[in-house]
XYZ file of C-alpha atoms in Angstrom:
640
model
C 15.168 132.745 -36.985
C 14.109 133.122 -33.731
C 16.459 135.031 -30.956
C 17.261 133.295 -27.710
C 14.614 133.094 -25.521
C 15.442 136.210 -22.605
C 14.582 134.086 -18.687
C 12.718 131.103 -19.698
C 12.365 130.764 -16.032
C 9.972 133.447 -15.797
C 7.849 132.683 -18.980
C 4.916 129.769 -18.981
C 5.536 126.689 -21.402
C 3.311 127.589 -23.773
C 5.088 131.423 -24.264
C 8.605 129.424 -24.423
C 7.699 127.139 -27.285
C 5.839 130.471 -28.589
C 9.023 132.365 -29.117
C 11.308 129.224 -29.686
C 8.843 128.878 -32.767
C 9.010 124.653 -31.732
C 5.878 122.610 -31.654
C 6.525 120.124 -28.912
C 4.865 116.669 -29.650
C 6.667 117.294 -33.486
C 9.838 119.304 -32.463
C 11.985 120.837 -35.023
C 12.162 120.185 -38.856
C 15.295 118.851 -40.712
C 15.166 122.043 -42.477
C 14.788 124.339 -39.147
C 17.876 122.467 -37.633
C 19.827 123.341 -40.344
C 19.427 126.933 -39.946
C 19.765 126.794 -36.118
C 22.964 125.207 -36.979
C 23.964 127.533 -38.984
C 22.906 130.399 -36.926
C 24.063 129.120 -33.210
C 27.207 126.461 -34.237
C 27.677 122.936 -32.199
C 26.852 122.435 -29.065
C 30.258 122.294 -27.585
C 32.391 124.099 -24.763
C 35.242 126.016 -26.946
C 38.941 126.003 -25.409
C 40.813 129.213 -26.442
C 43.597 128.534 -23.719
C 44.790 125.157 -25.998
C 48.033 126.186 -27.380
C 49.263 124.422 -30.441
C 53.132 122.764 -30.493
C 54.630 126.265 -32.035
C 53.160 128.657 -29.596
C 54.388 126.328 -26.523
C 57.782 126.406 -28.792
C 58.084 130.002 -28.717
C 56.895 130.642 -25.528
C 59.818 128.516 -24.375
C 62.076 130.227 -26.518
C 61.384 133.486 -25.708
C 62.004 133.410 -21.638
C 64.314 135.845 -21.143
C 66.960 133.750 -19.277
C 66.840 131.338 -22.358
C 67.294 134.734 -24.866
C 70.142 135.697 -22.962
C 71.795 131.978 -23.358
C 71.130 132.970 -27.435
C 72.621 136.159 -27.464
C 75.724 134.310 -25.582
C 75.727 131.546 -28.569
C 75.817 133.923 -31.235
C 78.617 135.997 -29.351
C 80.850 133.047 -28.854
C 80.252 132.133 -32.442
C 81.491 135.444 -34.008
C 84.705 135.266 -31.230
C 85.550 131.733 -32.842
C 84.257 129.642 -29.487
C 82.748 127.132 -31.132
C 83.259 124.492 -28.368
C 81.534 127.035 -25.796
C 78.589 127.650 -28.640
C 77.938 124.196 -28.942
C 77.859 123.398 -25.416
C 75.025 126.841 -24.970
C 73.195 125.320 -27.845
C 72.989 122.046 -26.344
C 71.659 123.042 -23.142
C 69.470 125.425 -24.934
C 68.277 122.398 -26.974
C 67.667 120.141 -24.016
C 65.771 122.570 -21.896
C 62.916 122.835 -25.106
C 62.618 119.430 -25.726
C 61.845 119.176 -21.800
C 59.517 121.652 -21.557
C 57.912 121.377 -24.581
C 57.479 117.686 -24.772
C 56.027 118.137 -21.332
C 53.528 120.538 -21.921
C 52.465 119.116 -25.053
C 51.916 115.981 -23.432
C 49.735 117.777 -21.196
C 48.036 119.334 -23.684
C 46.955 116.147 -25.294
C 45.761 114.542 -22.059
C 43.573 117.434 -20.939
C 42.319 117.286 -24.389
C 41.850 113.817 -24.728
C 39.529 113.781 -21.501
C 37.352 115.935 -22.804
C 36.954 113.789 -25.956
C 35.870 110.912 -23.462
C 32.418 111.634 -23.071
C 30.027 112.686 -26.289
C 26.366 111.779 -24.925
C 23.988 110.464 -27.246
C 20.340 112.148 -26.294
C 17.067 111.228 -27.246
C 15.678 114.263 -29.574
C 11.772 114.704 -30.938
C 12.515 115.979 -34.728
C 9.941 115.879 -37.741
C 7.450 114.382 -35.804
C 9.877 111.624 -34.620
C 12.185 110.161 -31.834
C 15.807 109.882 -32.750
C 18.594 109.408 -31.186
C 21.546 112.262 -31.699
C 24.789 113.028 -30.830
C 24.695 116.127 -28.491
C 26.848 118.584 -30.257
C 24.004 118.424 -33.198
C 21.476 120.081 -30.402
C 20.527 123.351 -31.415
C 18.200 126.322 -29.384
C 14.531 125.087 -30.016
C 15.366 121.345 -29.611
C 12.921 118.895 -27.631
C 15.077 116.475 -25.690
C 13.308 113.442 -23.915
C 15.765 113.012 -20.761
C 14.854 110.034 -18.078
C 16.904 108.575 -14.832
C 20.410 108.267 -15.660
C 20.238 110.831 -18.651
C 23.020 113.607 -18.514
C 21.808 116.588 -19.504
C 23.368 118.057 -22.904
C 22.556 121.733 -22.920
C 20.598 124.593 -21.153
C 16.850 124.273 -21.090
C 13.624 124.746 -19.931
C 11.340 121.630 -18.594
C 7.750 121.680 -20.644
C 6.970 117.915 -19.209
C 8.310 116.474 -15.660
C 7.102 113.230 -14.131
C 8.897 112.883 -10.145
C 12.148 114.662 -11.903
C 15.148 115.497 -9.414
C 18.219 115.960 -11.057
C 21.619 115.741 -9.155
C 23.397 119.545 -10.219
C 26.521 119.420 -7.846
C 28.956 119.924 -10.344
C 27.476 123.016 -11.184
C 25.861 124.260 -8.092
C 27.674 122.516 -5.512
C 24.032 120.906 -4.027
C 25.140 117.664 -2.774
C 21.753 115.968 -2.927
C 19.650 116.134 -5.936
C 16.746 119.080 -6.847
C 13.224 118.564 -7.402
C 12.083 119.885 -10.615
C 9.169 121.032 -12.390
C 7.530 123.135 -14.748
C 6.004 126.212 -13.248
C 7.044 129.736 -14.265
C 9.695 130.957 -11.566
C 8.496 134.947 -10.509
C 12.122 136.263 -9.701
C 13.589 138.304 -12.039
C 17.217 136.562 -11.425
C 17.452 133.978 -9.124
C 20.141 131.710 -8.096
C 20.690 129.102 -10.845
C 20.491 126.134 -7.374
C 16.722 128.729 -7.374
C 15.688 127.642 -11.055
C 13.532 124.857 -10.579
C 12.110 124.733 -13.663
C 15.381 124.395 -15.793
C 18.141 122.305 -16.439
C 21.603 122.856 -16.993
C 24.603 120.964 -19.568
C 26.599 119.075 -16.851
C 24.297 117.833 -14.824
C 22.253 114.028 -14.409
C 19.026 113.427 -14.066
C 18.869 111.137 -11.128
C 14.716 110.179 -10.966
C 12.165 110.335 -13.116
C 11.546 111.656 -16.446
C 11.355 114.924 -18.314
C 10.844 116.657 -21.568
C 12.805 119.844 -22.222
C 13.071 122.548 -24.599
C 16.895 123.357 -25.095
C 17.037 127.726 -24.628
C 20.830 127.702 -24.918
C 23.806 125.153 -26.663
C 27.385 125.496 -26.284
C 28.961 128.523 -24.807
C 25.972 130.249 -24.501
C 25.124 127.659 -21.543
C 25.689 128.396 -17.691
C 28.711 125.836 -17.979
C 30.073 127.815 -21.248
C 29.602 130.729 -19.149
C 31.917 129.360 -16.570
C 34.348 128.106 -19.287
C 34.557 131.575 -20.946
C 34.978 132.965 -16.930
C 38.046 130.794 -16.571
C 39.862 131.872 -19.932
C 39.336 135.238 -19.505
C 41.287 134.906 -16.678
C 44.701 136.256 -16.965
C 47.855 134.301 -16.397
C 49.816 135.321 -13.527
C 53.693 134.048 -13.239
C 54.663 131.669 -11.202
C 57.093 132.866 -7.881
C 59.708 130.673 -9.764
C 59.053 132.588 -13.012
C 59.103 135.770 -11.548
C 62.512 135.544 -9.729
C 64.509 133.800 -12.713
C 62.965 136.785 -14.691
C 64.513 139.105 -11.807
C 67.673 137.118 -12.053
C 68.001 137.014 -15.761
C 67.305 141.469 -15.907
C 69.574 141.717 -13.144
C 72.782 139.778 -14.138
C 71.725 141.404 -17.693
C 72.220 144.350 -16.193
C 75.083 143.700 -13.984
C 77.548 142.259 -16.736
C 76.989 145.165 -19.026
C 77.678 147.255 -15.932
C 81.238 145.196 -15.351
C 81.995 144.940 -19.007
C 81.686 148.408 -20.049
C 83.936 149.311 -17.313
C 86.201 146.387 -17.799
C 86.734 147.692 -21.331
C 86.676 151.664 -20.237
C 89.850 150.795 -18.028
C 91.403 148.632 -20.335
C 91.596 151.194 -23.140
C 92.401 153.963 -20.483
C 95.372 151.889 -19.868
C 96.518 152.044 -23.225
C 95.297 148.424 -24.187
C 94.133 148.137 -27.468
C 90.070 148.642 -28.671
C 90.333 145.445 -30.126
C 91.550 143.312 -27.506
C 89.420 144.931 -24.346
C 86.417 144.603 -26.986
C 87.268 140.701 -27.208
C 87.952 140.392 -23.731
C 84.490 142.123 -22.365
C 82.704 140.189 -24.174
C 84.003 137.096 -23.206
C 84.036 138.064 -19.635
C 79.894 138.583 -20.849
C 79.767 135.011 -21.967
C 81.523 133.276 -19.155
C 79.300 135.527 -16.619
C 76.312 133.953 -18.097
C 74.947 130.716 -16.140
C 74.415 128.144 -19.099
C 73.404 125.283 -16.879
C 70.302 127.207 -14.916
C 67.265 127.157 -17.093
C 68.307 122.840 -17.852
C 68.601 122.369 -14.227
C 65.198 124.347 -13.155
C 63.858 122.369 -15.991
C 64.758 119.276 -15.289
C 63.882 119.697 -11.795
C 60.115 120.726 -12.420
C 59.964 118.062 -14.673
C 61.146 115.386 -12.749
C 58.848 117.040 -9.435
C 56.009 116.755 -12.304
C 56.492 113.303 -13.178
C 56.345 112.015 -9.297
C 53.273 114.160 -8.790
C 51.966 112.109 -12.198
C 52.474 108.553 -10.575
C 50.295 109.628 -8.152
C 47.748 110.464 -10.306
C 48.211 114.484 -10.452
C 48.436 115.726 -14.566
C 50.810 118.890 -14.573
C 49.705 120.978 -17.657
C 52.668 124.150 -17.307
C 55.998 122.857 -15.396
C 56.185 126.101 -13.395
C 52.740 125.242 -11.607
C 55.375 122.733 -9.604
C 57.264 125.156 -7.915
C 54.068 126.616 -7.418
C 52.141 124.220 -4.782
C 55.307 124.940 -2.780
C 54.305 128.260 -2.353
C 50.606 128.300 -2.145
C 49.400 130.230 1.400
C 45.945 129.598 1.268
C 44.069 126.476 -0.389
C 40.703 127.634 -1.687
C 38.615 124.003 -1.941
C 35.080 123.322 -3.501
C 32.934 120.955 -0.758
C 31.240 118.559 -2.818
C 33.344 115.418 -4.228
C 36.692 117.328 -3.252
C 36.249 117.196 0.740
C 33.061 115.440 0.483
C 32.304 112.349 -1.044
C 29.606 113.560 -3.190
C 27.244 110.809 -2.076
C 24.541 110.459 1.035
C 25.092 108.683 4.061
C 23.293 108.049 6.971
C 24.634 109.167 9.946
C 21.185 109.993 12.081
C 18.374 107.230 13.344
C 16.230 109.629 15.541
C 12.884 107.233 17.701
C 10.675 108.520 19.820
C 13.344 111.253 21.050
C 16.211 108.712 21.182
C 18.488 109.875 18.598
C 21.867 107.609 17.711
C 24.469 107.753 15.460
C 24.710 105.413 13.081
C 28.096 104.362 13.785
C 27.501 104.132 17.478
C 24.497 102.185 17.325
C 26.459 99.457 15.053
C 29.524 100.005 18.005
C 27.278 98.538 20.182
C 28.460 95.045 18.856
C 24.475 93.803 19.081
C 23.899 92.231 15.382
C 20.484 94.278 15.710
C 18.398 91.282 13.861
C 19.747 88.572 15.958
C 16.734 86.987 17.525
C 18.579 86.216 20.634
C 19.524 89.647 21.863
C 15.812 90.474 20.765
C 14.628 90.383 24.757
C 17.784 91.937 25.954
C 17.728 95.213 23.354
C 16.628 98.206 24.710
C 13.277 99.559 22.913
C 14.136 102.025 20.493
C 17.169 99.718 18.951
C 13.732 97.561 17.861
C 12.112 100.842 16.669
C 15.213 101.536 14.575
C 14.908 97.962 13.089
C 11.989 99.035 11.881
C 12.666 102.636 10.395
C 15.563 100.718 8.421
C 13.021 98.281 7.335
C 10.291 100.765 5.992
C 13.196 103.128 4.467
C 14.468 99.707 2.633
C 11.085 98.916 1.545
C 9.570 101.902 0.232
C 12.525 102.714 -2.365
C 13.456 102.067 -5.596
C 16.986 101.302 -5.902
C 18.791 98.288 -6.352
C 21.193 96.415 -3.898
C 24.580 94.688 -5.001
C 27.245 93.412 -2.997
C 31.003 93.327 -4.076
C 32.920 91.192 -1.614
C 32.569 92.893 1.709
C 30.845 96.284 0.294
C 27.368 97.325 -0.195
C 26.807 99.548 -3.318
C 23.558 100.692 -4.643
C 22.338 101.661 -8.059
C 19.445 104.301 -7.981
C 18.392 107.982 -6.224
C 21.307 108.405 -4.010
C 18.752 109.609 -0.956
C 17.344 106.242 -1.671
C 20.396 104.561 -2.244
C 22.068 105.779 0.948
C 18.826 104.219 2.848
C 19.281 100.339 1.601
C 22.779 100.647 2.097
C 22.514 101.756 5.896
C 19.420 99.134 6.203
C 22.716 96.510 4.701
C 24.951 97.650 7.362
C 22.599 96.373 9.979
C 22.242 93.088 8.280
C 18.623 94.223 6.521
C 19.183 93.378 2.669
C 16.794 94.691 0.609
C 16.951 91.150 -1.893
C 15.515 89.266 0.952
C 12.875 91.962 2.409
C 11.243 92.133 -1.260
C 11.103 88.353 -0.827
C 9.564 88.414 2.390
C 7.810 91.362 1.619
C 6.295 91.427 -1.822
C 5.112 94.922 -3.234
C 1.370 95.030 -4.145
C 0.311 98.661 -4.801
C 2.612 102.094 -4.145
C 1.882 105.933 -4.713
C 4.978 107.516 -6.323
C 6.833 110.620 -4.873
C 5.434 113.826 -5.889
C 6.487 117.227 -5.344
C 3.675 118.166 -4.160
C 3.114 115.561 -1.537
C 6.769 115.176 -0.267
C 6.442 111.419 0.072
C 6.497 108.024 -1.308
C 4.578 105.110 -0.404
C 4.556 101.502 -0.594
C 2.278 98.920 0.223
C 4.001 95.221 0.786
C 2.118 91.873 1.511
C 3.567 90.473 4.529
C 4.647 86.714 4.625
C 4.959 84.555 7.390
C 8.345 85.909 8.279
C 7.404 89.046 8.149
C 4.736 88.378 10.410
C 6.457 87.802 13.474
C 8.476 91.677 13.104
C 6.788 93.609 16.365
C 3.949 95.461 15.788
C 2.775 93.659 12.080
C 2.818 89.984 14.010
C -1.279 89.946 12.800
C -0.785 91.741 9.748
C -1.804 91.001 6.142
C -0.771 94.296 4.427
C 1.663 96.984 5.678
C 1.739 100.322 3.938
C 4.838 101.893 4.380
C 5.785 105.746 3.655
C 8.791 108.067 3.668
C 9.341 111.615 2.733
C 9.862 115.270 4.222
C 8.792 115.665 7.679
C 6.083 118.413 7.199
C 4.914 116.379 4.311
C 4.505 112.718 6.724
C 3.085 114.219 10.145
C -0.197 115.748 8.433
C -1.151 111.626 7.248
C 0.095 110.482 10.762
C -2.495 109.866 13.620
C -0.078 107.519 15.902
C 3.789 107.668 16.636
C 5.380 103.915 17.902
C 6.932 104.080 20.853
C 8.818 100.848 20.531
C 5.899 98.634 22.731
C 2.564 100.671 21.198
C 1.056 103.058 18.906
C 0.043 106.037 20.921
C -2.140 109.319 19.694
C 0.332 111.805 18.050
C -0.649 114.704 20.497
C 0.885 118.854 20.604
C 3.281 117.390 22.920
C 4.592 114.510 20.634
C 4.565 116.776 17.089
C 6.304 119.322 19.088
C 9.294 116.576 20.157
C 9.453 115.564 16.483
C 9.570 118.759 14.590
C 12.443 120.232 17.627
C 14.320 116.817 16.257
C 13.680 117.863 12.917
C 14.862 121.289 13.188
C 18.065 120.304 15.029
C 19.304 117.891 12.184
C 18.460 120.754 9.551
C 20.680 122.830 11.638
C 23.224 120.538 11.678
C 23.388 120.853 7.803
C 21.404 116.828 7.499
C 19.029 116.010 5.012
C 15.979 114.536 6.918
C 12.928 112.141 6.100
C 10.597 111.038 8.154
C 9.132 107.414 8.242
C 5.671 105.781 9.010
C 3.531 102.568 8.511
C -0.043 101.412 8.573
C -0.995 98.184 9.001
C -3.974 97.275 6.763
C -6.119 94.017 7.033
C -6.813 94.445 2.656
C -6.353 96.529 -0.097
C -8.555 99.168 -0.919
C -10.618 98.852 -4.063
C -8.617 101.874 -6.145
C -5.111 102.680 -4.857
C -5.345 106.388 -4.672
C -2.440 108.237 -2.505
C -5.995 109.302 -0.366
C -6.722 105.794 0.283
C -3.081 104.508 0.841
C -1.503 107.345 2.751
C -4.590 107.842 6.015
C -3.997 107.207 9.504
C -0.239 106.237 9.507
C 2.006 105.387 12.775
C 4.697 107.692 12.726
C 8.198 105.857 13.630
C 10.921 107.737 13.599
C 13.469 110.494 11.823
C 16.818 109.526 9.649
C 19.496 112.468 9.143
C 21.641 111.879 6.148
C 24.622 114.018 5.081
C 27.502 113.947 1.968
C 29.826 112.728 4.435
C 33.574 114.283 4.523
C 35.888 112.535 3.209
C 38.187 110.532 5.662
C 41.608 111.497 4.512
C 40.505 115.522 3.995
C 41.151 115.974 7.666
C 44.636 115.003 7.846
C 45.334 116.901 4.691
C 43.448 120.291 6.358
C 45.639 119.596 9.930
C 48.951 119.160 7.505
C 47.531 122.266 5.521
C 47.377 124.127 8.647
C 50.626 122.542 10.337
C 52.416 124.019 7.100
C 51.271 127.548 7.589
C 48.690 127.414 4.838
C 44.582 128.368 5.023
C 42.502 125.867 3.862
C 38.970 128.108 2.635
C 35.997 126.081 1.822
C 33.898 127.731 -1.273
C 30.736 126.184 -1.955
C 27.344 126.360 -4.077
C 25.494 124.132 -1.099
C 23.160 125.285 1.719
C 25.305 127.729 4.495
C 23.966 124.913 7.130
C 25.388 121.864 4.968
C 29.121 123.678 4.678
C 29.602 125.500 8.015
C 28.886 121.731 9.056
C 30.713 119.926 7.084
C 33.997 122.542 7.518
C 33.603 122.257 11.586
C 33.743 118.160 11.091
C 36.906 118.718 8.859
C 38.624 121.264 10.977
C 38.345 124.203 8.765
C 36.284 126.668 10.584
C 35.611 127.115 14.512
C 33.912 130.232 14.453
C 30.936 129.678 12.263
C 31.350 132.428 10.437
C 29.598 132.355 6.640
C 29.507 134.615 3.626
C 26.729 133.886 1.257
C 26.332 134.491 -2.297
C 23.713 136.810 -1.901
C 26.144 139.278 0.220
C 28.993 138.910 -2.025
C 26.945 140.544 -4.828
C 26.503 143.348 -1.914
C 30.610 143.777 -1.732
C 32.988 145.080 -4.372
C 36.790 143.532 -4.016
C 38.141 146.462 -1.559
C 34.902 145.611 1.070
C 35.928 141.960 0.975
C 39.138 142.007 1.337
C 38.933 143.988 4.718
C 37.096 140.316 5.880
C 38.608 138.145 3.468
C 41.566 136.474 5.666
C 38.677 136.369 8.468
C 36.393 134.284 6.704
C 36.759 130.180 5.915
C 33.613 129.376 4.669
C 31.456 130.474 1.641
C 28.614 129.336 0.469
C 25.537 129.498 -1.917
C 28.150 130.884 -4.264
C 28.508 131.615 -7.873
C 31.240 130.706 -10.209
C 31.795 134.951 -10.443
C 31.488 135.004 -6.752
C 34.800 132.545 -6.819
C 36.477 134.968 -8.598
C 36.098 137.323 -6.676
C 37.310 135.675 -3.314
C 40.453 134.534 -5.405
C 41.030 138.295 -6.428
C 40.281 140.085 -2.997
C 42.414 136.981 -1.205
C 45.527 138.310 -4.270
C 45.175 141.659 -3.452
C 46.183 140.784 0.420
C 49.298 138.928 -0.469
């Protein structure tokens, strides 16, 4: 049986399928799976923390304000009070059912989610292609995974074809990551650093791979994070905590009243047995019946409004809890982002515009009657939105007034900006037919497409002669080294020192402003070549212009951070994405003024004491791991 395979990151293909003992155009035998399931167990997340109906029972039972309402039951029993017993039992009744009908409920929701989703994946196995459920993976396994796939355990790619894979749930990387297979030197990097592996959780979002599973179940990064989270201990709730206080202390206080109650009483001459009787029902009627059913049925009731709108309680004390939360610790991606890519940047010839200003403008940009009357870089930025709708690979659909698009969301966010200015991709692939392309590479840092143009098309600026138009998009410092021109909106001039030196300072500032940037050329070609090699497509292009694109914030997060602030608590931003992308993103919300940013890589540098002394200083973290979170949550404790 062979062990788990120690950094697969570091090791070449060939020494990974080596030590998983896996040949990878047979994969596993029936026999070998067996063993491996044997050995390693399902692939599955385990959840200790899921109490069954008893435990929440006697959890309920044992609170110390409901023991004391027990020990008052069986005291008024053995004095005869049977109305006053009944009446304790009652209330002790009804505040069980509450809270354990409550939690249960919980229980069985949280656990029902998880039940949702079982993947079926794609699996090579005696010499074969099957299709299995995911929890049957075992260490060893080789999984065929392709655009749309989620990815059902830990492992290392042996095949990639144009693979990016979208890890935001796990990394907090709002855009996806370019994969491959290449042995990774570091001894332990960042898992957002481990391009050549891929991680339960997360989608592949383009291309295809093939990948040898090193780790199922808990033994994954996400398992890792699971077993983080239960190991966590449970604090009490402020609520908790003072009815606990209230409970020891009236505890404390009636025995304190009742023993002298009966001292003086017999001092007096009164008889043992009646000051006996009397203390102790001086004990009973001391004893609040009514406050754990009212506390109850007031965090239940709190919990059931917080359910209509759409909030699942799992413990009724967390209620009372939100009310007295002082700072709000917040992941970036899909919580105060939207977790997809918009386009907020068209950047021509040094005219850069916002998106949202250029449609303010109230010009329809493809109107043919403003055409004379628009200034010349809005008809450059017709045709950046053209070539960016063009050369891409995702689909348009329209759902009444909305634009949504299925496909890479870099490339989806680019047709549905292209849609906002009235350019639909359905009709440009009409107009535009595609003939021959070069797929994105890794290595290259571009795409390109080559379209013929039809008489339509023909009368668009600078391709009215045209018969072919190449058109390419991709990383900046992978487009300028094929450009020989730049379009100024009227011409094609040389791309001079002066020119590259105009685009890469616009380049650099949108990086710095936390935006994902492409760059975007054409070349106007008279035929086809004979062979459509990326040499032969991708020579002496016309540069046009830049687009910035950004996981926008969401537009309600920054009310909720002014009311957050306006109530006297600290919103904190903690986040797995790029220090740029989040000190961004938290100035745009409101969260941070100062720009100040811890990273990952200097938390591992800090134990809790060093922290805390910045800890109430600091808004924003980034590059962070799920240990680092910790951490911040423990050192932010520690102050109060």
């Amino acid at each position: 049986m062979p062990e788990m395979i120690e950094r697969p990151w570091r090791l070449p293909v060939d020494q990974c399928l080596k030590e998983a003992q896996t040949d990878p155009s047979t994969g596993l035998s029936s026999t070998q799976v067996q063993k491996r399931s044997l050995e390693y167990g399902p692939n599955e997340l385990i959840d200790r923390s899921v109490k069954g109906l008893w435990q929440i029972l006697w959890e309920q039972m044992t609170a110390i304000m409901v023991v004391v309402l027990i020990v008052a039951a069986v005291v008024s029993a053995l004095l005869g009070e049977y109305k006053d017993t009944a009446a304790i039992c009652a209330i002790i009744v009804l505040n069980a059912v509450i809270g354990v009908s409550q939690e249960y409920r919980a229980e069985k929701a949280m656990a029902a989610l998880k039940r949702m989703v079982v993947p079926v994946v794609k699996v090579r196995r005696d010499g074969a292609v099957c299709e299995v459920c995911a929890r049957q993976l075992v260490p060893g396994d080789i999984v065929l995974l392709e655009a749309g796939s989620a990815v059902p355990a830990d492992g290392r790619v042996i095949e990639a074809a144009n693979l990016r894979v979208q890890e935001s749930a796990l990394t907090g990387e709002s855009e996806p990551v370019d994969k491959g297979v290449d042995p990774i030197e570091q001894e332990d990097p960042p898992i957002s650093d481990r391009t050549n592996m891929l991680f339960m959780g997360t989608a592949v979002t383009y291309g295809r791979a093939t990948m040898l599973v090193t780790a199922t179940g808990m033994r994954t990064e996400l398992g890792r994070i699971a077993e983080l989270i239960q190991t966590v201990r449970m604090e009490p709730t402020p609520l908790q905590r003072r009815l606990e206080q209230l409970a020891r202390g009236l505890a404390i206080g009636v025995m304190v009243v009742v023993g002298v109650v009966f001292v003086l009483g017999v001092l007096r001459g009164e008889s043992v047995q009646l000051m006996f009787l009397t203390a102790i029902g001086m004990a009973v009627a001391a004893v609040p019946e009514g406050l754990p059913a009212v506390a109850t049925i007031a965090l239940a009731l709190g919990s059931q409004r917080m359910l209509r709108r759409n909030a699942l309680i799992r413990k009724l004390p967390a209620v009372e809890t939100l009310g007295s939360v002082t700072t709000i610790c917040s992941d970036k991606t899909g919580t105060l982002t939207e977790n997809r890519m918009a386009v907020t940047i068209l950047d021509v010839h040094g005219h850069a515009e916002h998106i949202d200003g250029v449609l303010r403008h109230g010009i329809p940009i493809l109107d043919p009657q403003t055409m004379p009357a628009r200034p010349p870089y809005l008809k450059s930025m017709t045709i950046l939105l053209k070539a960016a709708a063009l050369c891409n690979d995702s689909q348009l659909q329209r759902h009444g007034q909305q634009y949504r698009a299925i496909g890479d969301p870099t490339e989806a966010a680019l047709v549905i900006a292209a849609a906002r200015f009235g350019i639909i991709k359905t009709e440009l692939d009409q107009q535009w037919p595609r003939v021959a392309e070069a797929s994105f590479t890794s290595e290259r840092k571009r795409m390109t497409t080559v379209h013929r143009a039809g008489p339509q098309a023909r009368e668009d600026g600078p391709f009215a002669n045209a018969s072919y138009i190449a058109f390419c998009k991709g990383a900046v410092d992978g487009l300028l080294p094929v450009c020989t021109r730049v379009w100024t909106g009227h011409q094609a001039v040389p791309l001079d020192q002066e020119l590259l030196a105009r685009i890469m300072a616009s380049n650099d500032k949108l990086a710095s402003e936390g935006q994902r940037v492409l760059g975007v050329a054409f070349r106007i070609m008279d035929c086809l070549p004979a062979q459509a090699t990326d040499q032969a497509l991708e020579q002496e292009m016309i540069f046009v212009g830049l687009i910035g694109m950004i996981d926008p914030p969401r537009p309600e997060v920054r009310q909720a951070v002014s009311t957050c602030k306006t109530a006297g608590i600290r919103p904190v931003m903690i986040t797995g994405d790029h220090p740029l992308t989040a000190q961004y993103i938290a100035r745009e919300l409101g969260m941070a003024s100062d720009g100040k940013v811890l990273t990952g890589r200097q938390l591992e540098q800090m134990d809790v004491e060093q922290l805390g002394q910045v800890v109430e200083d600091v808004a924003v973290y980034a590059r962070v791991s799920p240990e680092h979170k910790l951490k911040i949550v423990e050192a932010l404790q520690r102050k109060g």
